[in-house]
CSV table of C-alpha atoms in Angstrom, one decimal:
chain,number,residue,atom,x,y,z
A,1,MET,CA,-2.8,-18.7,45.5
A,2,ALA,CA,-5.3,-21.5,44.2
A,3,GLN,CA,-8.2,-19.2,44.7
A,4,ARG,CA,-6.5,-16.5,42.3
A,5,ARG,CA,-5.8,-19.2,39.8
A,6,LEU,CA,-9.3,-20.4,39.9
A,7,GLU,CA,-10.6,-16.5,39.3
A,8,GLU,CA,-8.0,-16.5,36.4
A,9,GLN,CA,-9.4,-19.5,34.7
A,10,LYS,CA,-13.0,-18.3,35.3
A,11,ALA,CA,-12.3,-15.2,33.7
A,12,ASP,CA,-10.7,-17.0,30.7
A,13,LEU,CA,-13.6,-19.3,30.4
A,14,ALA,CA,-16.1,-16.3,30.3
A,15,ALA,CA,-13.9,-14.6,27.6
A,16,LEU,CA,-14.0,-17.6,25.6
A,17,GLU,CA,-17.8,-18.0,26.0
A,18,ALA,CA,-18.0,-14.3,25.0
A,19,ALA,CA,-15.8,-14.7,22.0
A,20,ASP,CA,-17.7,-18.0,21.0
A,21,ARG,CA,-20.9,-15.8,21.2
A,22,LEU,CA,-19.8,-12.9,19.1
A,23,GLY,CA,-18.1,-15.2,16.3
A,24,THR,CA,-14.6,-14.1,17.3
A,25,THR,CA,-11.6,-16.2,18.4
A,26,SER,CA,-9.3,-16.0,21.4
A,27,ASP,CA,-5.5,-15.6,21.7
A,28,SER,CA,-3.4,-17.9,23.9
A,29,ASN,CA,-4.2,-15.8,26.8
A,30,GLY,CA,-8.0,-16.2,26.4
A,31,ASN,CA,-8.4,-12.8,25.3
A,32,ALA,CA,-10.9,-12.2,22.4
A,33,THR,CA,-9.6,-11.3,19.2
A,34,ALA,CA,-11.1,-9.9,16.0
A,35,GLY,CA,-10.5,-13.2,13.8
A,36,ASN,CA,-7.2,-11.8,12.5
A,37,GLY,CA,-5.2,-12.6,15.5
A,38,LYS,CA,-5.4,-8.9,16.7
A,39,ALA,CA,-7.5,-7.6,19.7
A,40,PRO,CA,-10.7,-6.2,18.7
A,41,ARG,CA,-10.4,-2.4,18.2
A,42,THR,CA,-11.7,0.0,20.9
A,43,LYS,CA,-14.0,2.6,19.9
A,44,SER,CA,-12.8,6.4,20.1
A,45,GLY,CA,-15.1,8.9,21.6
A,46,ASP,CA,-17.0,9.7,18.3
A,47,GLU,CA,-17.4,6.0,17.5
A,48,ALA,CA,-18.7,5.3,20.9
A,49,ALA,CA,-21.3,8.1,20.7
A,50,ALA,CA,-22.3,6.6,17.3
A,51,VAL,CA,-22.8,3.3,18.7
A,52,SER,CA,-24.5,4.8,21.7
A,53,THR,CA,-27.0,6.6,19.4
A,54,LEU,CA,-27.4,3.3,17.7
A,55,ALA,CA,-28.1,1.6,20.7
A,56,THR,CA,-30.8,4.1,21.8
A,57,GLY,CA,-32.4,4.1,18.5
A,58,GLY,CA,-31.5,7.9,18.0
A,59,ASN,CA,-34.5,8.9,19.9
A,60,ASP,CA,-33.1,8.3,23.6
A,61,VAL,CA,-35.5,5.2,24.0
A,62,GLN,CA,-33.1,2.7,25.3
A,63,LEU,CA,-33.0,-0.6,23.2
A,64,ASP,CA,-32.9,-4.2,24.8
A,65,ALA,CA,-29.9,-6.2,25.3
A,66,ALA,CA,-29.9,-7.8,21.7
A,67,ASP,CA,-30.1,-4.6,20.0
A,68,GLU,CA,-27.3,-3.1,22.1
A,69,GLU,CA,-25.0,-6.2,21.4
A,70,CYS,CA,-25.8,-5.7,17.7
A,71,ALA,CA,-24.9,-2.1,17.8
A,72,ALA,CA,-21.8,-2.9,19.4
A,73,ASP,CA,-20.8,-5.4,16.8
A,74,VAL,CA,-21.5,-2.6,14.0
A,75,PRO,CA,-18.2,-2.8,12.0
A,76,LEU,CA,-16.3,0.7,12.2
A,77,PHE,CA,-13.8,1.0,9.4
A,78,THR,CA,-10.6,2.5,9.8
A,79,GLU,CA,-9.0,4.9,7.3
A,80,ALA,CA,-6.8,2.4,5.9
A,81,GLU,CA,-9.8,-0.1,5.5
A,82,ARG,CA,-11.8,2.7,3.8
A,83,CYS,CA,-9.0,3.5,1.4
A,84,ALA,CA,-8.6,-0.3,0.7
A,85,GLU,CA,-12.4,-0.7,-0.1
A,86,ALA,CA,-12.3,2.5,-2.3
A,87,THR,CA,-9.1,1.0,-4.1
A,88,ARG,CA,-10.8,-2.2,-4.6
A,89,ARG,CA,-13.9,-0.5,-6.0
A,90,ARG,CA,-12.0,1.7,-8.2
A,91,SER,CA,-10.0,-1.4,-9.5
A,92,ALA,CA,-13.2,-3.1,-10.2
A,93,GLN,CA,-14.5,0.1,-12.1
A,94,VAL,CA,-11.3,0.1,-14.2
A,95,ALA,CA,-11.4,-3.3,-15.1
A,96,ALA,CA,-15.0,-3.2,-16.2
A,97,HIS,CA,-14.2,0.0,-18.2
A,98,LYS,CA,-11.1,-1.8,-19.7
A,99,SER,CA,-13.5,-4.6,-20.5
A,100,ALA,CA,-15.9,-2.4,-22.3
A,101,GLU,CA,-13.2,-0.7,-24.2
A,102,THR,CA,-11.8,-4.1,-25.5
A,103,GLN,CA,-15.5,-5.0,-26.5
A,104,GLN,CA,-15.8,-1.9,-28.4
A,105,VAL,CA,-12.4,-2.3,-30.2
A,106,GLU,CA,-13.4,-6.0,-31.1
A,107,GLU,CA,-16.7,-4.7,-32.4
A,108,ARG,CA,-15.1,-2.0,-34.3
A,109,THR,CA,-12.6,-4.5,-35.8
A,110,ARG,CA,-15.7,-6.8,-37.0
A,111,LEU,CA,-17.5,-3.9,-38.4
A,112,GLU,CA,-14.4,-2.8,-40.4
A,113,ALA,CA,-13.9,-6.5,-41.6
A,114,LEU,CA,-17.6,-6.4,-42.7
A,115,ARG,CA,-17.4,-3.0,-44.4
A,116,VAL,CA,-14.2,-4.4,-46.5
A,117,ASP,CA,-15.9,-7.5,-47.3
A,118,LEU,CA,-19.2,-5.7,-48.5
A,119,LYS,CA,-17.1,-3.1,-50.5
A,120,ARG,CA,-15.4,-6.2,-52.4
A,121,ARG,CA,-18.6,-7.7,-53.0
A,122,VAL,CA,-20.1,-4.6,-54.3
A,123,LEU,CA,-17.2,-4.1,-56.6
A,124,LEU,CA,-17.5,-7.7,-57.9
A,125,LEU,CA,-21.1,-7.2,-58.6
A,126,CYS,CA,-20.3,-3.9,-60.6
A,127,GLN,CA,-17.8,-5.8,-62.5
A,128,GLU,CA,-20.3,-8.5,-63.4
A,129,ILE,CA,-22.8,-5.9,-64.3
A,130,GLU,CA,-20.4,-4.2,-66.7
A,131,GLU,CA,-19.5,-7.5,-68.2
A,132,ALA,CA,-23.1,-8.5,-68.8
A,133,ASP,CA,-23.7,-4.9,-70.4
A,134,ALA,CA,-20.8,-5.3,-72.7
A,135,ALA,CA,-21.9,-8.8,-73.7
A,136,GLN,CA,-25.6,-7.3,-74.4
A,137,GLN,CA,-24.1,-4.4,-76.4
A,138,ARG,CA,-22.0,-6.9,-78.5
A,139,GLU,CA,-25.1,-8.9,-79.1
A,140,GLN,CA,-27.1,-5.9,-80.2
A,141,LYS,CA,-24.4,-4.7,-82.3
A,142,ALA,CA,-24.2,-8.1,-84.0
A,143,TYR,CA,-28.1,-8.0,-84.6
A,144,HIS,CA,-27.9,-4.4,-86.0
A,145,ASP,CA,-25.0,-5.4,-88.4
A,146,ALA,CA,-26.8,-8.4,-89.4
A,147,LEU,CA,-30.0,-6.3,-90.3
A,148,ASN,CA,-27.8,-3.6,-92.0
A,149,ASP,CA,-26.3,-6.2,-94.0
A,150,ALA,CA,-29.5,-7.8,-95.0
A,151,VAL,CA,-30.8,-4.4,-96.0
A,152,GLY,CA,-27.7,-3.8,-98.1
A,153,GLU,CA,-28.1,-7.1,-100.0
A,154,ALA,CA,-31.8,-6.4,-100.2
A,155,ASP,CA,-31.6,-3.2,-102.2
A,156,GLY,CA,-31.3,-5.4,-105.3
A,157,GLY,CA,-34.6,-7.0,-105.5
A,158,VAL,CA,-36.5,-6.5,-102.0
A,159,LEU,CA,-39.1,-4.1,-101.5
A,160,ARG,CA,-38.0,-1.2,-99.0
A,161,GLN,CA,-41.7,0.2,-98.7
A,162,CYS,CA,-44.9,-1.6,-97.7
A,163,LYS,CA,-47.4,-1.7,-100.7
A,164,ARG,CA,-50.3,-1.2,-98.7
A,165,CYS,CA,-49.1,1.9,-96.4
A,166,SER,CA,-45.9,2.9,-98.2
A,167,CYS,CA,-44.1,2.8,-94.7
A,168,ASP,CA,-40.4,2.4,-95.0
A,169,LEU,CA,-39.7,-1.3,-93.8
A,170,PHE,CA,-36.0,-0.9,-92.9
A,171,GLY,CA,-36.0,2.5,-91.7
A,172,GLY,CA,-35.6,1.9,-87.9
A,173,PHE,CA,-32.8,-0.7,-88.5
A,174,SER,CA,-30.3,1.5,-89.8
């Protein structure tokens, strides 16, 4: 009986050492677990063949013990794990797409605000130009009116033609 118990304790110790070497944990019975409280998954026939191919390097040359241990530790994902990873990637992709869309909407809004501001400024500038043009026309009209009045008053005693060349002095102002 004591011999059997000693054998069990040796097996438990060996399992603990193996679990520690592989970076896994063990359950209360000393069995190795995968770190999530569950026993490590055993490999199906196809998975074992893939690991065997990894262990031989794919060319039937046997690799050393460290390479075999590394090949045995290659994570083989279940269908649920692959679906979860695909879902995670898709969620990240959707989030990036939404972020890009949000950025585009913000940029469009900013550009629309700039367009409206530019339109407002152009209208104000046109208004100022029209006001300046109207003021200039008023000044020119006042100047021409003053010249015309001077010509009308000058008919009484001011010469309309140059004495030397006989050119009309007021012809261009009427």
